[in-house]
PDB file of C-alpha atoms and ligand atoms in Angstrom:
ATOM      1  CA  MET F   1     101.896  95.951  75.833  1.00 66.00           C
ATOM      2  CA  THR F   2     101.059  95.181  79.465  1.00 91.00           C
ATOM      3  CA  GLY F   3     102.212  91.835  80.738  1.00 96.00           C
ATOM      4  CA  SER F   4     101.020  89.760  83.654  1.00 98.00           C
ATOM      5  CA  LEU F   5     102.292  87.197  86.101  1.00 98.00           C
ATOM      6  CA  THR F   6     100.096  84.373  87.354  1.00 98.00           C
ATOM      7  CA  ILE F   7     101.314  81.940  89.997  1.00 98.00           C
ATOM      8  CA  ALA F   8      99.251  78.779  89.609  1.00 98.00           C
ATOM      9  CA  GLY F   9      98.905  75.433  91.357  1.00 98.00           C
ATOM     10  CA  LEU F  10      98.601  72.350  89.126  1.00 98.00           C
ATOM     11  CA  GLY F  11      97.160  70.142  91.876  1.00 98.00           C
ATOM     12  CA  PRO F  12      98.566  66.787  92.996  1.00 98.00           C
ATOM     13  CA  GLY F  13      98.857  65.169  89.548  1.00 97.00           C
ATOM     14  CA  SER F  14      95.453  64.223  88.173  1.00 97.00           C
ATOM     15  CA  GLU F  15      94.113  66.308  85.314  1.00 96.00           C
ATOM     16  CA  ALA F  16      90.704  66.298  87.016  1.00 97.00           C
ATOM     17  CA  LEU F  17      92.133  68.177  89.986  1.00 98.00           C
ATOM     18  CA  ILE F  18      93.339  71.196  87.988  1.00 98.00           C
ATOM     19  CA  THR F  19      90.882  74.003  88.650  1.00 98.00           C
ATOM     20  CA  PRO F  20      89.077  75.604  85.685  1.00 98.00           C
ATOM     21  CA  GLU F  21      90.643  78.944  86.665  1.00 98.00           C
ATOM     22  CA  VAL F  22      94.156  77.467  86.354  1.00 98.00           C
ATOM     23  CA  SER F  23      93.284  75.774  83.026  1.00 98.00           C
ATOM     24  CA  ALA F  24      92.109  79.113  81.652  1.00 98.00           C
ATOM     25  CA  ALA F  25      95.327  80.843  82.775  1.00 98.00           C
ATOM     26  CA  LEU F  26      97.448  78.118  81.117  1.00 98.00           C
ATOM     27  CA  GLY F  27      95.342  78.470  77.965  1.00 97.00           C
ATOM     28  CA  SER F  28      96.054  82.191  77.621  1.00 96.00           C
ATOM     29  CA  ALA F  29      99.710  82.178  78.728  1.00 98.00           C
ATOM     30  CA  THR F  30     102.583  83.092  76.446  1.00 98.00           C
ATOM     31  CA  ASP F  31     105.217  81.661  78.810  1.00 98.00           C
ATOM     32  CA  ILE F  32     105.291  78.885  81.408  1.00 97.00           C
ATOM     33  CA  VAL F  33     107.991  78.976  84.065  1.00 96.00           C
ATOM     34  CA  GLY F  34     108.728  76.263  86.626  1.00 95.00           C
ATOM     35  CA  TYR F  35     110.555  73.197  87.823  1.00 93.00           C
ATOM     36  CA  ALA F  36     110.957  70.804  84.860  1.00 93.00           C
ATOM     37  CA  PRO F  37     108.594  67.967  85.978  1.00 94.00           C
ATOM     38  CA  TYR F  38     105.790  70.482  86.671  1.00 94.00           C
ATOM     39  CA  VAL F  39     106.272  72.370  83.407  1.00 95.00           C
ATOM     40  CA  ALA F  40     106.077  68.986  81.639  1.00 95.00           C
ATOM     41  CA  ARG F  41     102.479  68.680  82.840  1.00 95.00           C
ATOM     42  CA  VAL F  42     101.424  71.626  80.662  1.00 95.00           C
ATOM     43  CA  ALA F  43     100.429  70.618  77.103  1.00 93.00           C
ATOM     44  CA  PRO F  44     102.685  72.243  74.479  1.00 93.00           C
ATOM     45  CA  ARG F  45     101.066  74.447  71.846  1.00 94.00           C
ATOM     46  CA  ASP F  46     101.989  77.061  69.245  1.00 94.00           C
ATOM     47  CA  GLY F  47     102.780  80.400  70.808  1.00 94.00           C
ATOM     48  CA  LEU F  48     103.674  78.944  74.201  1.00 97.00           C
ATOM     49  CA  THR F  49     107.286  79.222  75.370  1.00 97.00           C
ATOM     50  CA  VAL F  50     108.346  76.896  78.145  1.00 96.00           C
ATOM     51  CA  HIS F  51     111.109  77.742  80.640  1.00 95.00           C
ATOM     52  CA  ALA F  52     111.966  74.626  82.618  1.00 93.00           C
ATOM     53  CA  SER F  53     114.436  74.924  85.449  1.00 86.00           C
ATOM     54  CA  ASP F  54     116.185  73.162  88.241  1.00 79.00           C
ATOM     55  CA  ASN F  55     114.432  72.705  91.610  1.00 72.00           C
ATOM     56  CA  ARG F  56     116.879  74.714  93.695  1.00 71.00           C
ATOM     57  CA  GLU F  57     116.892  77.973  91.747  1.00 83.00           C
ATOM     58  CA  GLU F  58     113.581  79.317  93.060  1.00 89.00           C
ATOM     59  CA  ILE F  59     114.415  83.003  93.474  1.00 92.00           C
ATOM     60  CA  GLY F  60     116.269  83.147  90.150  1.00 92.00           C
ATOM     61  CA  ARG F  61     113.304  81.492  88.434  1.00 93.00           C
ATOM     62  CA  ALA F  62     110.916  83.964  90.091  1.00 96.00           C
ATOM     63  CA  THR F  63     113.061  86.919  88.986  1.00 95.00           C
ATOM     64  CA  ASP F  64     113.129  85.606  85.405  1.00 95.00           C
ATOM     65  CA  ALA F  65     109.333  85.327  85.471  1.00 97.00           C
ATOM     66  CA  LEU F  66     108.931  88.907  86.737  1.00 97.00           C
ATOM     67  CA  ARG F  67     111.298  90.182  84.036  1.00 97.00           C
ATOM     68  CA  LEU F  68     109.344  88.401  81.284  1.00 97.00           C
ATOM     69  CA  ALA F  69     106.071  89.869  82.585  1.00 98.00           C
ATOM     70  CA  SER F  70     107.641  93.353  82.688  1.00 98.00           C
ATOM     71  CA  GLU F  71     108.518  92.898  78.999  1.00 97.00           C
ATOM     72  CA  GLY F  72     104.832  92.369  78.176  1.00 97.00           C
ATOM     73  CA  ARG F  73     104.573  88.568  78.300  1.00 98.00           C
ATOM     74  CA  HIS F  74     101.716  86.676  79.991  1.00 98.00           C
ATOM     75  CA  VAL F  75     103.654  84.433  82.295  1.00 98.00           C
ATOM     76  CA  VAL F  76     102.341  81.547  84.376  1.00 98.00           C
ATOM     77  CA  VAL F  77     104.636  80.233  87.089  1.00 98.00           C
ATOM     78  CA  VAL F  78     103.569  76.687  87.916  1.00 97.00           C
ATOM     79  CA  SER F  79     103.875  74.693  91.144  1.00 97.00           C
ATOM     80  CA  SER F  80     102.475  71.305  91.996  1.00 97.00           C
ATOM     81  CA  GLY F  81      99.583  71.266  94.458  1.00 98.00           C
ATOM     82  CA  ASP F  82      98.979  74.774  95.746  1.00 98.00           C
ATOM     83  CA  PRO F  83     101.512  77.496  94.834  1.00 98.00           C
ATOM     84  CA  GLY F  84     101.385  78.959  98.340  1.00 98.00           C
ATOM     85  CA  VAL F  85     102.233  75.693 100.117  1.00 98.00           C
ATOM     86  CA  PHE F  86     106.036  75.182 100.191  1.00 96.00           C
ATOM     87  CA  ALA F  87     106.172  76.424  96.606  1.00 96.00           C
ATOM     88  CA  MET F  88     106.697  79.305  94.183  1.00 96.00           C
ATOM     89  CA  ALA F  89     104.288  81.997  95.414  1.00 97.00           C
ATOM     90  CA  SER F  90     106.542  82.994  98.323  1.00 97.00           C
ATOM     91  CA  ALA F  91     109.587  82.934  96.034  1.00 96.00           C
ATOM     92  CA  VAL F  92     107.906  85.362  93.618  1.00 97.00           C
ATOM     93  CA  PHE F  93     107.050  87.792  96.418  1.00 97.00           C
ATOM     94  CA  GLU F  94     110.577  87.513  97.774  1.00 96.00           C
ATOM     95  CA  ALA F  95     111.941  88.352  94.311  1.00 96.00           C
ATOM     96  CA  LEU F  96     109.438  91.234  94.053  1.00 97.00           C
ATOM     97  CA  GLU F  97     110.684  92.665  97.349  1.00 97.00           C
ATOM     98  CA  ALA F  98     114.176  92.829  95.866  1.00 95.00           C
ATOM     99  CA  SER F  99     112.942  94.481  92.640  1.00 95.00           C
ATOM    100  CA  PRO F 100     110.763  97.515  93.448  1.00 93.00           C
ATOM    101  CA  GLN F 101     110.641  98.506  89.749  1.00 95.00           C
ATOM    102  CA  TRP F 102     108.224  95.608  89.150  1.00 97.00           C
ATOM    103  CA  GLN F 103     105.826  96.186  92.049  1.00 94.00           C
ATOM    104  CA  ASP F 104     103.072  97.604  89.808  1.00 95.00           C
ATOM    105  CA  LEU F 105     102.915  94.499  87.624  1.00 97.00           C
ATOM    106  CA  SER F 106      99.609  92.677  87.387  1.00 97.00           C
ATOM    107  CA  ILE F 107     100.057  89.595  89.607  1.00 98.00           C
ATOM    108  CA  ARG F 108      97.573  86.866  90.549  1.00 98.00           C
ATOM    109  CA  VAL F 109      97.918  83.758  92.733  1.00 98.00           C
ATOM    110  CA  LEU F 110      95.604  80.902  91.720  1.00 98.00           C
ATOM    111  CA  PRO F 111      95.110  78.194  94.357  1.00 98.00           C
ATOM    112  CA  GLY F 112      95.459  74.506  93.662  1.00 98.00           C
ATOM    113  CA  VAL F 113      94.595  71.317  95.492  1.00 98.00           C
ATOM    114  CA  THR F 114      97.472  70.681  97.857  1.00 98.00           C
ATOM    115  CA  ALA F 115      98.847  67.176  98.543  1.00 98.00           C
ATOM    116  CA  MET F 116      97.647  66.962 102.148  1.00 98.00           C
ATOM    117  CA  LEU F 117      94.019  67.613 101.200  1.00 98.00           C
ATOM    118  CA  THR F 118      94.106  65.027  98.423  1.00 98.00           C
ATOM    119  CA  ALA F 119      95.750  62.462 100.711  1.00 98.00           C
ATOM    120  CA  ALA F 120      93.280  63.161 103.514  1.00 98.00           C
ATOM    121  CA  ALA F 121      90.287  62.783 101.202  1.00 98.00           C
ATOM    122  CA  ARG F 122      91.545  59.399  99.964  1.00 98.00           C
ATOM    123  CA  ILE F 123      91.644  57.898 103.447  1.00 98.00           C
ATOM    124  CA  GLY F 124      88.698  59.666 105.119  1.00 98.00           C
ATOM    125  CA  ALA F 125      89.094  62.791 107.266  1.00 98.00           C
ATOM    126  CA  PRO F 126      92.337  62.753 109.271  1.00 98.00           C
ATOM    127  CA  LEU F 127      92.541  66.562 109.081  1.00 98.00           C
ATOM    128  CA  GLY F 128      88.991  67.033 110.358  1.00 98.00           C
ATOM    129  CA  HIS F 129      90.203  68.559 113.617  1.00 97.00           C
ATOM    130  CA  ASP F 130      93.082  71.009 114.241  1.00 98.00           C
ATOM    131  CA  PHE F 131      96.166  70.318 112.174  1.00 98.00           C
ATOM    132  CA  CYS F 132      99.413  71.842 110.930  1.00 98.00           C
ATOM    133  CA  ALA F 133     101.821  71.260 108.043  1.00 98.00           C
ATOM    134  CA  ILE F 134     105.588  70.952 108.363  1.00 97.00           C
ATOM    135  CA  ASN F 135     108.120  70.839 105.526  1.00 96.00           C
ATOM    136  CA  LEU F 136     110.879  68.399 106.459  1.00 95.00           C
ATOM    137  CA  SER F 137     113.318  69.839 103.933  1.00 89.00           C
ATOM    138  CA  ASP F 138     116.148  71.630 105.689  1.00 77.00           C
ATOM    139  CA  ASN F 139     117.320  73.446 102.542  1.00 81.00           C
ATOM    140  CA  LEU F 140     115.717  76.674 103.707  1.00 83.00           C
ATOM    141  CA  LYS F 141     115.615  76.388 107.508  1.00 87.00           C
ATOM    142  CA  PRO F 142     117.791  74.861 110.229  1.00 90.00           C
ATOM    143  CA  TRP F 143     117.078  71.279 111.288  1.00 92.00           C
ATOM    144  CA  SER F 144     116.766  72.456 114.928  1.00 94.00           C
ATOM    145  CA  THR F 145     113.659  74.466 113.910  1.00 95.00           C
ATOM    146  CA  ILE F 146     112.111  71.380 112.319  1.00 94.00           C
ATOM    147  CA  GLU F 147     112.744  69.327 115.476  1.00 95.00           C
ATOM    148  CA  ARG F 148     111.223  71.979 117.713  1.00 97.00           C
ATOM    149  CA  ARG F 149     108.098  72.277 115.560  1.00 97.00           C
ATOM    150  CA  LEU F 150     107.613  68.504 115.398  1.00 97.00           C
ATOM    151  CA  ARG F 151     107.912  68.274 119.180  1.00 98.00           C
ATOM    152  CA  LEU F 152     105.564  71.149 119.975  1.00 98.00           C
ATOM    153  CA  ALA F 153     102.969  70.077 117.390  1.00 98.00           C
ATOM    154  CA  THR F 154     102.933  66.593 118.920  1.00 98.00           C
ATOM    155  CA  GLU F 155     102.654  68.004 122.413  1.00 97.00           C
ATOM    156  CA  ALA F 156      99.701  70.167 121.320  1.00 97.00           C
ATOM    157  CA  ASP F 157      98.093  67.075 119.736  1.00 97.00           C
ATOM    158  CA  PHE F 158      97.799  68.555 116.248  1.00 98.00           C
ATOM    159  CA  ALA F 159      97.473  66.211 113.304  1.00 98.00           C
ATOM    160  CA  ILE F 160     100.702  66.907 111.382  1.00 98.00           C
ATOM    161  CA  ALA F 161     100.986  66.826 107.588  1.00 98.00           C
ATOM    162  CA  ILE F 162     104.629  66.281 106.666  1.00 98.00           C
ATOM    163  CA  TYR F 163     105.753  67.498 103.233  1.00 97.00           C
ATOM    164  CA  ASN F 164     109.114  66.513 101.677  1.00 96.00           C
ATOM    165  CA  PRO F 165     109.627  63.726 104.223  1.00 96.00           C
ATOM    166  CA  ARG F 166     112.579  62.061 102.601  1.00 89.00           C
ATOM    167  CA  SER F 167     115.155  62.556  99.871  1.00 74.00           C
ATOM    168  CA  ALA F 168     117.893  60.267  98.620  1.00 71.00           C
ATOM    169  CA  SER F 169     120.434  62.894  99.658  1.00 73.00           C
ATOM    170  CA  ARG F 170     119.012  63.338 103.163  1.00 76.00           C
ATOM    171  CA  PRO F 171     117.432  60.079 104.340  1.00 82.00           C
ATOM    172  CA  GLU F 172     118.472  60.581 107.973  1.00 90.00           C
ATOM    173  CA  GLY F 173     116.058  63.501 108.455  1.00 93.00           C
ATOM    174  CA  PHE F 174     112.930  61.360 108.382  1.00 96.00           C
ATOM    175  CA  VAL F 175     114.551  58.680 110.575  1.00 96.00           C
ATOM    176  CA  ARG F 176     115.179  61.378 113.163  1.00 96.00           C
ATOM    177  CA  ALA F 177     111.682  62.828 112.719  1.00 96.00           C
ATOM    178  CA  LEU F 178     110.106  59.465 113.579  1.00 97.00           C
ATOM    179  CA  GLU F 179     112.319  59.252 116.693  1.00 97.00           C
ATOM    180  CA  ILE F 180     111.259  62.734 117.797  1.00 97.00           C
ATOM    181  CA  LEU F 181     107.577  61.927 117.340  1.00 97.00           C
ATOM    182  CA  ARG F 182     107.985  58.761 119.448  1.00 97.00           C
ATOM    183  CA  GLU F 183     109.953  60.623 122.129  1.00 96.00           C
ATOM    184  CA  ALA F 184     107.162  63.212 122.223  1.00 96.00           C
ATOM    185  CA  GLY F 185     104.692  60.461 123.076  1.00 92.00           C
ATOM    186  CA  ALA F 186     102.944  59.790 119.760  1.00 91.00           C
ATOM    187  CA  SER F 187     103.773  56.048 119.424  1.00 94.00           C
ATOM    188  CA  GLU F 188     100.119  54.974 119.515  1.00 96.00           C
ATOM    189  CA  ARG F 189      98.980  57.496 116.918  1.00 98.00           C
ATOM    190  CA  LEU F 190      98.086  56.454 113.388  1.00 98.00           C
ATOM    191  CA  VAL F 191     100.427  57.516 110.597  1.00 98.00           C
ATOM    192  CA  ILE F 192      99.308  57.674 106.967  1.00 98.00           C
ATOM    193  CA  PHE F 193     101.813  57.333 104.117  1.00 98.00           C
ATOM    194  CA  ALA F 194     100.190  58.658 100.955  1.00 98.00           C
ATOM    195  CA  ARG F 195     102.397  58.265  97.896  1.00 98.00           C
ATOM    196  CA  ALA F 196     101.801  59.930  94.506  1.00 98.00           C
ATOM    197  CA  VAL F 197      98.151  60.575  95.308  1.00 98.00           C
ATOM    198  CA  SER F 198      95.834  61.028  92.317  1.00 98.00           C
ATOM    199  CA  THR F 199      98.364  59.468  89.906  1.00 97.00           C
ATOM    200  CA  SER F 200      98.784  55.914  88.588  1.00 97.00           C
ATOM    201  CA  GLY F 201     101.514  55.313  91.208  1.00 96.00           C
ATOM    202  CA  GLU F 202      99.195  56.054  94.130  1.00 98.00           C
ATOM    203  CA  LYS F 203      99.761  53.970  97.232  1.00 98.00           C
ATOM    204  CA  ILE F 204      98.314  54.599 100.677  1.00 98.00           C
ATOM    205  CA  GLU F 205      99.310  52.811 103.872  1.00 98.00           C
ATOM    206  CA  ALA F 206      98.266  53.452 107.469  1.00 98.00           C
ATOM    207  CA  VAL F 207     100.074  52.034 110.498  1.00 98.00           C
ATOM    208  CA  SER F 208     100.633  53.042 114.108  1.00 98.00           C
ATOM    209  CA  LEU F 209     103.687  55.237 114.640  1.00 98.00           C
ATOM    210  CA  ARG F 210     105.214  52.354 116.577  1.00 97.00           C
ATOM    211  CA  ASP F 211     105.230  50.300 113.338  1.00 98.00           C
ATOM    212  CA  ALA F 212     106.165  53.135 110.947  1.00 98.00           C
ATOM    213  CA  ARG F 213     109.441  52.593 109.071  1.00 97.00           C
ATOM    214  CA  PRO F 214     111.468  55.317 107.369  1.00 95.00           C
ATOM    215  CA  ASP F 215     111.419  53.438 104.057  1.00 95.00           C
ATOM    216  CA  MET F 216     107.630  53.800 103.873  1.00 97.00           C
ATOM    217  CA  ALA F 217     108.201  57.391 102.645  1.00 96.00           C
ATOM    218  CA  ASP F 218     110.016  58.866  99.662  1.00 94.00           C
ATOM    219  CA  MET F 219     109.950  62.309  98.037  1.00 92.00           C
ATOM    220  CA  LYS F 220     106.568  61.584  96.440  1.00 96.00           C
ATOM    221  CA  THR F 221     104.986  60.784  99.801  1.00 98.00           C
ATOM    222  CA  LEU F 222     102.894  62.999 102.019  1.00 98.00           C
ATOM    223  CA  VAL F 223     102.856  61.756 105.612  1.00 98.00           C
ATOM    224  CA  ILE F 224     100.029  62.511 108.012  1.00 98.00           C
ATOM    225  CA  VAL F 225     100.619  61.894 111.694  1.00 98.00           C
ATOM    226  CA  CYS F 226      97.090  61.732 113.090  1.00 98.00           C
ATOM    227  CA  ASN F 227      96.001  63.292 116.369  1.00 98.00           C
ATOM    228  CA  SER F 228      95.516  61.017 119.354  1.00 97.00           C
ATOM    229  CA  ALA F 229      91.696  60.878 118.997  1.00 97.00           C
ATOM    230  CA  THR F 230      91.799  59.688 115.363  1.00 98.00           C
ATOM    231  CA  ARG F 231      90.238  56.275 114.727  1.00 97.00           C
ATOM    232  CA  ARG F 232      89.192  53.798 112.060  1.00 97.00           C
ATOM    233  CA  VAL F 233      85.676  53.048 110.841  1.00 97.00           C
ATOM    234  CA  GLY F 234      85.372  50.405 108.119  1.00 96.00           C
ATOM    235  CA  GLY F 235      88.248  51.101 105.749  1.00 95.00           C
ATOM    236  CA  TRP F 236      88.335  54.780 106.711  1.00 98.00           C
ATOM    237  CA  ILE F 237      90.373  56.900 109.116  1.00 98.00           C
ATOM    238  CA  TYR F 238      88.936  60.051 110.623  1.00 98.00           C
ATOM    239  CA  ALA F 239      89.539  62.671 113.290  1.00 98.00           C
ATOM    240  CA  PRO F 240      86.352  63.213 115.310  1.00 97.00           C
ATOM    241  CA  ARG F 241      84.960  66.745 115.302  1.00 94.00           C
ATOM    242  CA  SER F 242      85.462  67.057 119.050  1.00 89.00           C
ATOM    243  CA  ALA F 243      88.712  66.637 120.981  1.00 77.00           C
ATOM    244  CA  ARG F 244      89.701  66.250 124.593  1.00 69.00           C
TER     245      ARG F 244
HETATM  246  N1  SAH V   1     103.057  72.859  96.539  1.00 62.83           N
HETATM  247  C1  SAH V   1     102.945  71.420  96.760  1.00 62.83           C
HETATM  248  C2  SAH V   1     103.996  70.913  97.715  1.00 62.83           C
HETATM  249  C3  SAH V   1     105.414  71.000  97.202  1.00 62.83           C
HETATM  250  S1  SAH V   1     106.577  70.265  98.279  1.00 62.83           S
HETATM  251  C4  SAH V   1     101.534  71.108  97.277  1.00 62.83           C
HETATM  252  O1  SAH V   1     100.784  72.036  97.611  1.00 62.83           O
HETATM  253  O2  SAH V   1     101.171  69.924  97.307  1.00 62.83           O
HETATM  254  C5  SAH V   1     106.704  68.640  97.541  1.00 62.83           C
HETATM  255  C6  SAH V   1     106.130  67.605  98.490  1.00 62.83           C
HETATM  256  O3  SAH V   1     104.701  67.612  98.383  1.00 62.83           O
HETATM  257  C7  SAH V   1     106.499  66.167  98.193  1.00 62.83           C
HETATM  258  O4  SAH V   1     107.764  65.815  98.762  1.00 62.83           O
HETATM  259  C8  SAH V   1     105.375  65.406  98.868  1.00 62.83           C
HETATM  260  O5  SAH V   1     105.564  65.375 100.277  1.00 62.83           O
HETATM  261  C9  SAH V   1     104.190  66.318  98.586  1.00 62.83           C
HETATM  262  N2  SAH V   1     103.438  65.925  97.379  1.00 62.83           N
HETATM  263  C10 SAH V   1     103.285  66.634  96.250  1.00 62.83           C
HETATM  264  N3  SAH V   1     102.476  65.976  95.371  1.00 62.83           N
HETATM  265  C11 SAH V   1     102.128  64.825  95.975  1.00 62.83           C
HETATM  266  C12 SAH V   1     101.301  63.717  95.598  1.00 62.83           C
HETATM  267  N4  SAH V   1     100.677  63.671  94.408  1.00 62.83           N
HETATM  268  N5  SAH V   1     101.160  62.697  96.475  1.00 62.83           N
HETATM  269  C13 SAH V   1     101.774  62.742  97.682  1.00 62.83           C
HETATM  270  N6  SAH V   1     102.549  63.763  98.099  1.00 62.83           N
HETATM  271  C14 SAH V   1     102.734  64.787  97.255  1.00 62.83           C
END
């Protein structure tokens, strides 16, 4: 029997934002692999084995998924949002690099709606001009790299989507990030705090960076630091199509 490995994005939380392609893959899977809260979003059914794991063990989880597929299972590795954005797709390819015996497996990556696009759509169009995305977690890269990227992105006047802004174990990172953004001259820019977008806990706030407080973000928040041309119209916030 020939197995397969599908790496799928479940979107930001709402059922309506799961793509039909991802629903079909979940419907024909024999095994679901992923971080426990994401796996819990897949409806249980007969014939479906669920492998829920810890958040930190990404490469181990990816290797387990490849092994199952090599044994003939139809495995779906799930991420929230998009699997290629700070998520499992890279981990699977990293595991594949270390395991050449599995390189002929049938693998697909199915995109999902990532948090920054959902957040942006809720408030208007803050990513309508050039933008970048930065993961504030320093689990997998040095903090000095994060600081440098925040500084240079501000200097270049990108809108900046910040993923993983704040954890209980590392609250000082986001405090420092706000300081860096102010030092880099962004105090007048709008900042959007979009929490748990597309779920019942959704909350969206927009303030100037000058008034932004670290406690406005938690691990369920996506932060968008707008570019300097971004403005309000009615209840909306948008980046104009042209920039200086
Ligand atoms: N692959 C995911 C991102 C995983 S990193 C994606 O494409 O969206 C986890 C971070 O994503 C969280 O700390 C938060 O910053 C952001 N995030 C994920 N879902 C979110 C949601 N529903 N609302 C706001 N932010 C979210």
